[in-house]
PDB file of C-alpha atoms in Angstrom:
ATOM      1  CA  MET K   1      46.830 112.631  57.394  1.00  0.00           C
ATOM      2  CA  GLY K   2      48.967 109.811  57.989  1.00  0.00           C
ATOM      3  CA  LYS K   3      45.714 107.431  58.536  1.00  0.00           C
ATOM      4  CA  ASN K   4      43.691 105.379  56.558  1.00  0.00           C
ATOM      5  CA  ILE K   5      40.000 104.538  55.379  1.00  0.00           C
ATOM      6  CA  VAL K   6      39.011 101.502  53.870  1.00  0.00           C
ATOM      7  CA  VAL K   7      35.874 101.079  52.205  1.00  0.00           C
ATOM      8  CA  ILE K   8      34.227  97.584  51.758  1.00  0.00           C
ATOM      9  CA  GLY K   9      31.257  98.056  49.336  1.00  0.00           C
ATOM     10  CA  SER K  10      29.670  98.535  46.161  1.00  0.00           C
ATOM     11  CA  MET K  11      30.772 100.061  42.639  1.00  0.00           C
ATOM     12  CA  ASN K  12      27.650 100.628  40.369  1.00  0.00           C
ATOM     13  CA  GLN K  13      27.370 102.596  36.834  1.00  0.00           C
ATOM     14  CA  ASP K  14      25.011 105.270  37.873  1.00  0.00           C
ATOM     15  CA  ILE K  15      22.061 105.995  34.837  1.00  0.00           C
ATOM     16  CA  ILE K  16      20.713 109.067  36.110  1.00  0.00           C
ATOM     17  CA  MET K  17      17.317 110.120  34.085  1.00  0.00           C
ATOM     18  CA  LYS K  18      15.713 113.597  34.485  1.00  0.00           C
ATOM     19  CA  ILE K  19      11.847 113.218  34.401  1.00  0.00           C
ATOM     20  CA  SER K  20       9.187 115.489  34.664  1.00  0.00           C
ATOM     21  CA  ARG K  21       7.056 113.398  36.940  1.00  0.00           C
ATOM     22  CA  MET K  22       6.735 109.452  37.455  1.00  0.00           C
ATOM     23  CA  PRO K  23       5.255 107.749  34.761  1.00  0.00           C
ATOM     24  CA  ASP K  24       1.842 105.690  35.511  1.00  0.00           C
ATOM     25  CA  LEU K  25       1.804 102.071  35.299  1.00  0.00           C
ATOM     26  CA  GLY K  26       2.007 101.039  31.667  1.00  0.00           C
ATOM     27  CA  GLU K  27       3.042 104.314  30.514  1.00  0.00           C
ATOM     28  CA  SER K  28       6.080 105.112  28.384  1.00  0.00           C
ATOM     29  CA  MET K  29       7.844 108.694  28.564  1.00  0.00           C
ATOM     30  CA  MET K  30      10.288 110.456  27.303  1.00  0.00           C
ATOM     31  CA  VAL K  31      13.271 111.345  29.577  1.00  0.00           C
ATOM     32  CA  ASP K  32      14.144 114.733  29.709  1.00  0.00           C
ATOM     33  CA  GLU K  33      18.138 114.024  29.816  1.00  0.00           C
ATOM     34  CA  CYS K  34      20.393 110.890  30.660  1.00  0.00           C
ATOM     35  CA  ILE K  35      23.590 111.213  32.454  1.00  0.00           C
ATOM     36  CA  LEU K  36      26.045 108.270  32.918  1.00  0.00           C
ATOM     37  CA  ALA K  37      27.996 108.761  36.115  1.00  0.00           C
ATOM     38  CA  ALA K  38      30.101 106.559  38.433  1.00  0.00           C
ATOM     39  CA  GLY K  39      28.417 105.302  41.845  1.00  0.00           C
ATOM     40  CA  GLY K  40      27.632 102.885  44.368  1.00  0.00           C
ATOM     41  CA  LYS K  41      27.313 103.325  47.779  1.00  0.00           C
ATOM     42  CA  GLY K  42      30.730 101.872  48.513  1.00  0.00           C
ATOM     43  CA  SER K  43      32.599 103.883  45.800  1.00  0.00           C
ATOM     44  CA  ASN K  44      30.901 107.148  46.460  1.00  0.00           C
ATOM     45  CA  GLN K  45      32.030 107.028  50.304  1.00  0.00           C
ATOM     46  CA  ALA K  46      35.431 106.357  49.088  1.00  0.00           C
ATOM     47  CA  VAL K  47      35.742 108.740  46.719  1.00  0.00           C
ATOM     48  CA  GLN K  48      34.208 111.697  49.025  1.00  0.00           C
ATOM     49  CA  ALA K  49      36.548 111.169  51.768  1.00  0.00           C
ATOM     50  CA  ALA K  50      39.377 110.708  49.210  1.00  0.00           C
ATOM     51  CA  LYS K  51      38.064 114.503  47.631  1.00  0.00           C
ATOM     52  CA  LEU K  52      38.766 115.970  50.963  1.00  0.00           C
ATOM     53  CA  GLY K  53      42.133 114.433  51.606  1.00  0.00           C
ATOM     54  CA  ALA K  54      42.230 110.869  53.405  1.00  0.00           C
ATOM     55  CA  ASN K  55      44.043 108.037  52.392  1.00  0.00           C
ATOM     56  CA  VAL K  56      41.524 106.072  51.325  1.00  0.00           C
ATOM     57  CA  SER K  57      41.453 101.935  49.655  1.00  0.00           C
ATOM     58  CA  MET K  58      38.534 100.509  48.211  1.00  0.00           C
ATOM     59  CA  ILE K  59      37.648  97.037  48.526  1.00  0.00           C
ATOM     60  CA  GLY K  60      34.755  95.462  46.311  1.00  0.00           C
ATOM     61  CA  SER K  61      33.962  94.033  42.969  1.00  0.00           C
ATOM     62  CA  VAL K  62      33.440  94.843  39.306  1.00  0.00           C
ATOM     63  CA  GLY K  63      32.602  92.931  36.099  1.00  0.00           C
ATOM     64  CA  LYS K  64      35.141  92.608  33.497  1.00  0.00           C
ATOM     65  CA  ASP K  65      33.538  94.875  31.169  1.00  0.00           C
ATOM     66  CA  THR K  66      33.729  98.802  30.095  1.00  0.00           C
ATOM     67  CA  MET K  67      31.287  99.805  33.011  1.00  0.00           C
ATOM     68  CA  GLY K  68      33.876  98.219  35.223  1.00  0.00           C
ATOM     69  CA  GLU K  69      36.986  99.801  33.916  1.00  0.00           C
ATOM     70  CA  PHE K  70      34.811 103.022  34.054  1.00  0.00           C
ATOM     71  CA  LEU K  71      34.438 102.835  37.817  1.00  0.00           C
ATOM     72  CA  LEU K  72      37.821 101.669  38.468  1.00  0.00           C
ATOM     73  CA  THR K  73      39.170 104.798  36.399  1.00  0.00           C
ATOM     74  CA  GLU K  74      37.010 107.399  38.164  1.00  0.00           C
ATOM     75  CA  ALA K  75      38.044 105.983  41.281  1.00  0.00           C
ATOM     76  CA  GLU K  76      41.685 106.298  40.624  1.00  0.00           C
ATOM     77  CA  LYS K  77      41.355 109.710  39.389  1.00  0.00           C
ATOM     78  CA  PHE K  78      40.105 110.973  42.791  1.00  0.00           C
ATOM     79  CA  HIS K  79      43.239 109.131  44.555  1.00  0.00           C
ATOM     80  CA  VAL K  80      41.324 105.979  46.002  1.00  0.00           C
ATOM     81  CA  ASP K  81      43.326 103.056  45.864  1.00  0.00           C
ATOM     82  CA  VAL K  82      41.676 100.163  43.924  1.00  0.00           C
ATOM     83  CA  THR K  83      44.134  97.642  44.129  1.00  0.00           C
ATOM     84  CA  HIS K  84      42.120  95.160  45.693  1.00  0.00           C
ATOM     85  CA  VAL K  85      38.800  95.539  43.775  1.00  0.00           C
ATOM     86  CA  LYS K  86      37.862  92.338  42.329  1.00  0.00           C
ATOM     87  CA  ARG K  87      37.352  91.736  38.594  1.00  0.00           C
ATOM     88  CA  SER K  88      34.458  89.524  38.193  1.00  0.00           C
ATOM     89  CA  ASN K  89      33.052  87.270  35.320  1.00  0.00           C
ATOM     90  CA  THR K  90      29.584  89.098  36.432  1.00  0.00           C
ATOM     91  CA  PRO K  91      28.457  92.032  34.545  1.00  0.00           C
ATOM     92  CA  THR K  92      29.120  95.495  37.038  1.00  0.00           C
ATOM     93  CA  GLY K  93      26.491  96.622  39.108  1.00  0.00           C
ATOM     94  CA  MET K  94      24.079  99.513  37.872  1.00  0.00           C
ATOM     95  CA  ALA K  95      21.883 101.833  39.653  1.00  0.00           C
ATOM     96  CA  ASP K  96      18.830 103.363  37.620  1.00  0.00           C
ATOM     97  CA  ALA K  97      17.992 107.134  39.575  1.00  0.00           C
ATOM     98  CA  HIS K  98      14.770 108.930  38.118  1.00  0.00           C
ATOM     99  CA  VAL K  99      15.295 112.655  39.372  1.00  0.00           C
ATOM    100  CA  LEU K 100      12.294 114.578  39.608  1.00  0.00           C
ATOM    101  CA  PRO K 101      12.312 118.478  39.281  1.00  0.00           C
ATOM    102  CA  ASP K 102      12.252 118.736  42.996  1.00  0.00           C
ATOM    103  CA  GLY K 103      15.237 116.937  43.485  1.00  0.00           C
ATOM    104  CA  HIS K 104      13.858 114.074  44.617  1.00  0.00           C
ATOM    105  CA  LEU K 105      14.610 110.576  43.327  1.00  0.00           C
ATOM    106  CA  PHE K 106      13.844 107.306  42.735  1.00  0.00           C
ATOM    107  CA  CYS K 107      16.407 104.501  42.437  1.00  0.00           C
ATOM    108  CA  THR K 108      16.472 100.681  41.427  1.00  0.00           C
ATOM    109  CA  VAL K 109      20.139  98.722  41.906  1.00  0.00           C
ATOM    110  CA  VAL K 110      21.293  95.738  40.018  1.00  0.00           C
ATOM    111  CA  LYS K 111      23.759  94.133  42.442  1.00  0.00           C
ATOM    112  CA  GLY K 112      25.710  92.377  39.662  1.00  0.00           C
ATOM    113  CA  ALA K 113      29.375  91.934  40.559  1.00  0.00           C
ATOM    114  CA  ASN K 114      29.223  93.239  43.773  1.00  0.00           C
ATOM    115  CA  PHE K 115      27.627  90.062  45.235  1.00  0.00           C
ATOM    116  CA  GLU K 116      30.690  88.365  43.668  1.00  0.00           C
ATOM    117  CA  LEU K 117      32.879  89.597  46.498  1.00  0.00           C
ATOM    118  CA  LYS K 118      33.650  86.488  48.644  1.00  0.00           C
ATOM    119  CA  ILE K 119      35.173  86.917  52.415  1.00  0.00           C
ATOM    120  CA  GLU K 120      38.237  85.082  50.731  1.00  0.00           C
ATOM    121  CA  ASP K 121      38.745  88.264  48.710  1.00  0.00           C
ATOM    122  CA  VAL K 122      38.521  90.217  51.888  1.00  0.00           C
ATOM    123  CA  ALA K 123      41.063  88.107  53.646  1.00  0.00           C
ATOM    124  CA  MET K 124      43.384  88.535  50.563  1.00  0.00           C
ATOM    125  CA  ALA K 125      43.475  92.142  51.673  1.00  0.00           C
ATOM    126  CA  GLU K 126      44.429  91.768  55.528  1.00  0.00           C
ATOM    127  CA  SER K 127      47.430  93.770  55.395  1.00  0.00           C
ATOM    128  CA  LEU K 128      45.325  96.526  54.377  1.00  0.00           C
ATOM    129  CA  LEU K 129      42.552  96.087  57.133  1.00  0.00           C
ATOM    130  CA  LYS K 130      45.355  95.999  59.707  1.00  0.00           C
ATOM    131  CA  SER K 131      46.802  99.378  58.345  1.00  0.00           C
ATOM    132  CA  ALA K 132      42.926 100.655  58.625  1.00  0.00           C
ATOM    133  CA  ASP K 133      41.756 103.428  61.488  1.00  0.00           C
ATOM    134  CA  ILE K 134      38.354 103.270  60.081  1.00  0.00           C
ATOM    135  CA  VAL K 135      36.497 100.821  57.813  1.00  0.00           C
ATOM    136  CA  ILE K 136      33.182 101.855  56.043  1.00  0.00           C
ATOM    137  CA  LEU K 137      30.640  99.122  55.371  1.00  0.00           C
ATOM    138  CA  GLN K 138      27.075  99.126  53.622  1.00  0.00           C
ATOM    139  CA  ASN K 139      24.442  96.613  52.646  1.00  0.00           C
ATOM    140  CA  GLU K 140      25.071  96.249  48.673  1.00  0.00           C
ATOM    141  CA  ILE K 141      27.613  93.824  49.328  1.00  0.00           C
ATOM    142  CA  PRO K 142      26.789  90.303  50.954  1.00  0.00           C
ATOM    143  CA  ARG K 143      25.963  90.178  54.509  1.00  0.00           C
ATOM    144  CA  GLU K 144      28.493  87.532  55.766  1.00  0.00           C
ATOM    145  CA  ILE K 145      31.175  90.046  54.582  1.00  0.00           C
ATOM    146  CA  ASP K 146      30.043  92.831  56.841  1.00  0.00           C
ATOM    147  CA  TYR K 147      29.684  90.176  59.737  1.00  0.00           C
ATOM    148  CA  TYR K 148      33.474  88.960  58.676  1.00  0.00           C
ATOM    149  CA  VAL K 149      35.118  92.767  58.704  1.00  0.00           C
ATOM    150  CA  VAL K 150      32.939  93.537  61.939  1.00  0.00           C
ATOM    151  CA  ASP K 151      34.566  90.379  63.724  1.00  0.00           C
ATOM    152  CA  LYS K 152      37.899  91.620  62.339  1.00  0.00           C
ATOM    153  CA  ALA K 153      37.897  94.974  63.830  1.00  0.00           C
ATOM    154  CA  GLU K 154      38.146  93.523  67.278  1.00  0.00           C
ATOM    155  CA  GLU K 155      41.399  91.851  66.221  1.00  0.00           C
ATOM    156  CA  PHE K 156      42.988  94.752  63.969  1.00  0.00           C
ATOM    157  CA  GLY K 157      41.783  97.684  65.994  1.00  0.00           C
ATOM    158  CA  TYR K 158      39.652  99.617  63.437  1.00  0.00           C
ATOM    159  CA  LYS K 159      36.722 101.810  63.944  1.00  0.00           C
ATOM    160  CA  VAL K 160      33.404 100.604  61.847  1.00  0.00           C
ATOM    161  CA  ILE K 161      31.351 103.093  60.347  1.00  0.00           C
ATOM    162  CA  TYR K 162      28.313 100.913  59.326  1.00  0.00           C
ATOM    163  CA  ASN K 163      25.728 102.604  56.884  1.00  0.00           C
ATOM    164  CA  ALA K 164      22.851 100.068  57.139  1.00  0.00           C
ATOM    165  CA  ALA K 165      21.525 100.663  53.631  1.00  0.00           C
ATOM    166  CA  PRO K 166      19.409  99.314  51.883  1.00  0.00           C
ATOM    167  CA  ALA K 167      17.663  98.093  55.158  1.00  0.00           C
ATOM    168  CA  ARG K 168      17.909  94.010  55.393  1.00  0.00           C
ATOM    169  CA  GLU K 169      17.857  91.848  58.282  1.00  0.00           C
ATOM    170  CA  MET K 170      20.887  92.193  59.745  1.00  0.00           C
ATOM    171  CA  SER K 171      21.853  90.646  63.584  1.00  0.00           C
ATOM    172  CA  ARG K 172      21.404  93.045  66.229  1.00  0.00           C
ATOM    173  CA  HIS K 173      24.856  91.374  67.931  1.00  0.00           C
ATOM    174  CA  TYR K 174      26.972  92.648  64.900  1.00  0.00           C
ATOM    175  CA  ILE K 175      24.820  96.139  64.204  1.00  0.00           C
ATOM    176  CA  ALA K 176      25.855  96.698  67.998  1.00  0.00           C
ATOM    177  CA  LYS K 177      29.717  95.883  67.549  1.00  0.00           C
ATOM    178  CA  CYS K 178      29.810  98.390  64.909  1.00  0.00           C
ATOM    179  CA  ASP K 179      31.086 101.950  66.245  1.00  0.00           C
ATOM    180  CA  ILE K 180      28.576 104.182  64.489  1.00  0.00           C
ATOM    181  CA  VAL K 181      25.289 103.010  62.395  1.00  0.00           C
ATOM    182  CA  VAL K 182      24.144 105.619  59.534  1.00  0.00           C
ATOM    183  CA  VAL K 183      20.347 105.379  58.233  1.00  0.00           C
ATOM    184  CA  ASN K 184      18.158 107.580  56.954  1.00  0.00           C
ATOM    185  CA  GLU K 185      14.418 108.066  58.215  1.00  0.00           C
ATOM    186  CA  VAL K 186      13.259 105.038  55.920  1.00  0.00           C
ATOM    187  CA  GLU K 187      15.974 102.464  56.882  1.00  0.00           C
ATOM    188  CA  ALA K 188      15.621 103.574  60.436  1.00  0.00           C
ATOM    189  CA  GLY K 189      12.005 102.839  60.298  1.00  0.00           C
ATOM    190  CA  PHE K 190      13.034  99.324  59.548  1.00  0.00           C
ATOM    191  CA  TYR K 191      15.496  98.711  61.946  1.00  0.00           C
ATOM    192  CA  CYS K 192      13.569 100.531  65.062  1.00  0.00           C
ATOM    193  CA  GLY K 193      10.278  98.893  64.098  1.00  0.00           C
ATOM    194  CA  THR K 194       8.516 102.004  63.781  1.00  0.00           C
ATOM    195  CA  LYS K 195       7.635 104.597  61.024  1.00  0.00           C
ATOM    196  CA  ILE K 196       9.564 108.058  61.673  1.00  0.00           C
ATOM    197  CA  ASP K 197       7.748 110.939  60.406  1.00  0.00           C
ATOM    198  CA  SER K 198       9.375 113.929  62.479  1.00  0.00           C
ATOM    199  CA  VAL K 199      12.603 115.186  64.199  1.00  0.00           C
ATOM    200  CA  GLU K 200      11.589 114.233  67.364  1.00  0.00           C
ATOM    201  CA  GLU K 201      10.710 110.638  66.436  1.00  0.00           C
ATOM    202  CA  ALA K 202      14.245 110.280  65.078  1.00  0.00           C
ATOM    203  CA  LYS K 203      15.694 111.568  68.537  1.00  0.00           C
ATOM    204  CA  VAL K 204      13.710 109.281  70.245  1.00  0.00           C
ATOM    205  CA  GLU K 205      14.324 106.315  68.157  1.00  0.00           C
ATOM    206  CA  ALA K 206      18.290 107.252  67.621  1.00  0.00           C
ATOM    207  CA  LEU K 207      18.674 107.370  71.506  1.00  0.00           C
ATOM    208  CA  LYS K 208      16.736 104.264  72.095  1.00  0.00           C
ATOM    209  CA  MET K 209      18.993 102.361  69.758  1.00  0.00           C
ATOM    210  CA  SER K 210      22.161 104.121  70.520  1.00  0.00           C
ATOM    211  CA  MET K 211      21.343 103.187  74.474  1.00  0.00           C
ATOM    212  CA  GLU K 212      20.394  99.659  73.649  1.00  0.00           C
ATOM    213  CA  MET K 213      23.769  98.948  71.517  1.00  0.00           C
ATOM    214  CA  GLY K 214      26.087 100.934  73.150  1.00  0.00           C
ATOM    215  CA  ASN K 215      26.963 102.771  70.022  1.00  0.00           C
ATOM    216  CA  ASP K 216      26.638 105.776  68.046  1.00  0.00           C
ATOM    217  CA  TRP K 217      23.334 106.178  65.904  1.00  0.00           C
ATOM    218  CA  ILE K 218      22.639 108.630  63.167  1.00  0.00           C
ATOM    219  CA  ILE K 219      19.627 109.209  61.175  1.00  0.00           C
ATOM    220  CA  THR K 220      19.620 111.203  58.294  1.00  0.00           C
ATOM    221  CA  LEU K 221      16.610 113.149  57.358  1.00  0.00           C
ATOM    222  CA  GLY K 222      17.340 114.558  53.888  1.00  0.00           C
ATOM    223  CA  ALA K 223      16.441 118.146  53.464  1.00  0.00           C
ATOM    224  CA  THR K 224      15.670 118.405  56.838  1.00  0.00           C
ATOM    225  CA  GLY K 225      18.950 117.673  58.358  1.00  0.00           C
ATOM    226  CA  SER K 226      20.028 114.763  60.868  1.00  0.00           C
ATOM    227  CA  VAL K 227      19.862 113.404  64.380  1.00  0.00           C
ATOM    228  CA  VAL K 228      22.926 112.308  66.186  1.00  0.00           C
ATOM    229  CA  ALA K 229      22.910 110.171  69.293  1.00  0.00           C
ATOM    230  CA  SER K 230      25.920 109.325  71.220  1.00  0.00           C
ATOM    231  CA  ASN K 231      26.868 108.614  75.205  1.00  0.00           C
ATOM    232  CA  LYS K 232      23.152 109.208  76.432  1.00  0.00           C
ATOM    233  CA  GLU K 233      22.935 112.641  74.399  1.00  0.00           C
ATOM    234  CA  VAL K 234      21.256 113.329  71.056  1.00  0.00           C
ATOM    235  CA  ILE K 235      21.437 116.326  69.057  1.00  0.00           C
ATOM    236  CA  PHE K 236      19.470 117.754  65.728  1.00  0.00           C
ATOM    237  CA  ILE K 237      21.584 119.441  63.272  1.00  0.00           C
ATOM    238  CA  PRO K 238      19.622 121.161  60.492  1.00  0.00           C
ATOM    239  CA  SER K 239      20.853 120.956  56.990  1.00  0.00           C
ATOM    240  CA  TYR K 240      21.751 124.370  54.955  1.00  0.00           C
ATOM    241  CA  ARG K 241      19.168 125.845  52.628  1.00  0.00           C
ATOM    242  CA  VAL K 242      20.347 125.415  49.139  1.00  0.00           C
ATOM    243  CA  ASN K 243      18.980 125.311  45.773  1.00  0.00           C
ATOM    244  CA  ALA K 244      19.101 121.522  45.381  1.00  0.00           C
ATOM    245  CA  ILE K 245      19.701 119.993  41.936  1.00  0.00           C
ATOM    246  CA  GLU K 246      19.247 116.420  42.912  1.00  0.00           C
ATOM    247  CA  SER K 247      19.841 114.406  46.055  1.00  0.00           C
ATOM    248  CA  LEU K 248      22.021 111.287  44.739  1.00  0.00           C
ATOM    249  CA  GLY K 249      24.784 110.383  46.616  1.00  0.00           C
ATOM    250  CA  ALA K 250      24.193 113.297  49.213  1.00  0.00           C
ATOM    251  CA  GLY K 251      24.021 110.205  52.227  1.00  0.00           C
ATOM    252  CA  ASP K 252      27.151 108.993  50.806  1.00  0.00           C
ATOM    253  CA  SER K 253      29.267 112.255  50.755  1.00  0.00           C
ATOM    254  CA  TYR K 254      27.570 112.551  54.540  1.00  0.00           C
ATOM    255  CA  ILE K 255      29.142 109.376  55.313  1.00  0.00           C
ATOM    256  CA  GLY K 256      32.380 109.750  53.861  1.00  0.00           C
ATOM    257  CA  ALA K 257      33.009 113.270  55.188  1.00  0.00           C
ATOM    258  CA  LEU K 258      32.111 112.194  58.601  1.00  0.00           C
ATOM    259  CA  ALA K 259      34.931 109.482  58.388  1.00  0.00           C
ATOM    260  CA  TYR K 260      37.281 112.219  56.782  1.00  0.00           C
ATOM    261  CA  ALA K 261      36.285 114.501  59.843  1.00  0.00           C
ATOM    262  CA  LEU K 262      36.799 111.849  62.711  1.00  0.00           C
ATOM    263  CA  LEU K 263      40.570 110.993  61.474  1.00  0.00           C
ATOM    264  CA  SER K 264      41.190 114.913  61.172  1.00  0.00           C
ATOM    265  CA  GLY K 265      40.174 114.616  65.176  1.00  0.00           C
ATOM    266  CA  MET K 266      36.638 116.195  65.151  1.00  0.00           C
ATOM    267  CA  SER K 267      34.244 114.925  67.641  1.00  0.00           C
ATOM    268  CA  LEU K 268      31.132 113.012  66.406  1.00  0.00           C
ATOM    269  CA  PHE K 269      28.942 116.146  66.786  1.00  0.00           C
ATOM    270  CA  GLU K 270      31.726 118.163  65.094  1.00  0.00           C
ATOM    271  CA  GLY K 271      32.004 115.703  62.385  1.00  0.00           C
ATOM    272  CA  CYS K 272      28.509 115.427  61.723  1.00  0.00           C
ATOM    273  CA  ARG K 273      27.909 119.325  61.251  1.00  0.00           C
ATOM    274  CA  PHE K 274      31.165 118.988  58.729  1.00  0.00           C
ATOM    275  CA  ALA K 275      29.183 116.228  56.783  1.00  0.00           C
ATOM    276  CA  THR K 276      26.157 118.151  56.883  1.00  0.00           C
ATOM    277  CA  ALA K 277      27.950 121.110  54.958  1.00  0.00           C
ATOM    278  CA  CYS K 278      29.534 118.348  52.507  1.00  0.00           C
ATOM    279  CA  SER K 279      26.118 116.701  51.428  1.00  0.00           C
ATOM    280  CA  ALA K 280      24.777 120.379  51.170  1.00  0.00           C
ATOM    281  CA  LEU K 281      27.289 121.036  48.448  1.00  0.00           C
ATOM    282  CA  THR K 282      26.560 117.832  46.517  1.00  0.00           C
ATOM    283  CA  VAL K 283      22.840 117.891  46.366  1.00  0.00           C
ATOM    284  CA  MET K 284      23.660 121.390  44.557  1.00  0.00           C
ATOM    285  CA  LYS K 285      25.286 119.535  41.337  1.00  0.00           C
ATOM    286  CA  CYS K 286      23.968 116.664  39.296  1.00  0.00           C
ATOM    287  CA  GLY K 287      25.401 113.051  40.088  1.00  0.00           C
ATOM    288  CA  ALA K 288      27.079 111.316  42.907  1.00  0.00           C
ATOM    289  CA  GLN K 289      31.157 111.467  42.871  1.00  0.00           C
ATOM    290  CA  ILE K 290      31.465 114.092  40.503  1.00  0.00           C
ATOM    291  CA  ALA K 291      29.128 116.516  42.846  1.00  0.00           C
ATOM    292  CA  MET K 292      31.253 115.985  45.918  1.00  0.00           C
ATOM    293  CA  PRO K 293      33.261 118.573  47.338  1.00  0.00           C
ATOM    294  CA  THR K 294      37.043 119.278  48.227  1.00  0.00           C
ATOM    295  CA  LYS K 295      37.901 120.130  51.654  1.00  0.00           C
ATOM    296  CA  ILE K 296      39.027 123.763  50.229  1.00  0.00           C
ATOM    297  CA  GLU K 297      35.204 124.224  48.720  1.00  0.00           C
ATOM    298  CA  VAL K 298      33.555 122.737  52.086  1.00  0.00           C
ATOM    299  CA  GLU K 299      35.625 125.387  53.929  1.00  0.00           C
ATOM    300  CA  GLU K 300      34.614 128.279  51.656  1.00  0.00           C
ATOM    301  CA  PHE K 301      31.375 127.115  52.169  1.00  0.00           C
ATOM    302  CA  ARG K 302      30.989 127.002  55.836  1.00  0.00           C
ATOM    303  CA  LYS K 303      32.781 130.549  55.919  1.00  0.00           C
ATOM    304  CA  SER K 304      29.828 131.919  53.706  1.00  0.00           C
ATOM    305  CA  HIS K 305      27.058 130.111  55.510  1.00  0.00           C
ATOM    306  CA  THR K 306      25.881 130.973  59.096  1.00  0.00           C
ATOM    307  CA  GLY K 307      25.665 126.982  58.835  1.00  0.00           C
ATOM    308  CA  SER K 308      23.573 124.753  61.322  1.00  0.00           C
ATOM    309  CA  ARG K 309      22.808 124.758  64.951  1.00  0.00           C
ATOM    310  CA  SER K 310      22.101 121.812  67.038  1.00  0.00           C
ATOM    311  CA  SER K 311      19.145 122.031  69.295  1.00  0.00           C
ATOM    312  CA  ASN K 312      18.909 119.954  71.919  1.00  0.00           C
TER     313      ASN K 312
END
């Protein structure tokens, strides 16, 4: 493609446990199946964009342990450049995901080496940032790094896609400086200050935030779809009806695919439709990175489905 995506974010060892139900307080129960996989919001987003064909580089931090080696090897397998991933004395970050039979999950994250990433580590990759067309950020790294990278966007000229997840207190000034903000309905409720229980509520809040901050807002709504607000317009893009196995990495698939789509020349709305197809394919398999589709798989999927129809 000749254009570059840089992802600055987390790299985690995922421990995926398939369970029949959530245990009661104080109860011990057997797990039906346990899967170890590469994950972390940052690494997932990087891998999805790379699997679609984008030139992707990763800036992050892993431990000097077997989990860190595994994450680097997996990212490289999908052609993500990990030259600027730091090796820390702190153990690699981990995520523990409990997956229910209907595909819903409960996830807890150990930040580990991810929070050993420092501004000076990112500054050492200045040449990489200067070559970037899009930089993707999330909240599984220290907030001061997000602020630093957003400030550098003005100097270096790249666009910022900010996945404001997990939700945490962030300067509205810096959120407004991002080109595109992506959150799910829970995170949107945190930033908007109101609970979002419907598509219509999501449309109202996304449009309000977009107009107040002067940037684009996307609220993903899981199996329902997503709401996209841009330039005083807001649309709903419904999800595809698929047999979902589990939703781990679906939001990351959406974001990585959106970055790829925008660099491919798609509009924001069309890019979100493309990203919707990617996340649909991701939930049809177990795991995050291993489940994410290639460009050919997405094209075949879109041809075989009538697809999403936007509704104003």
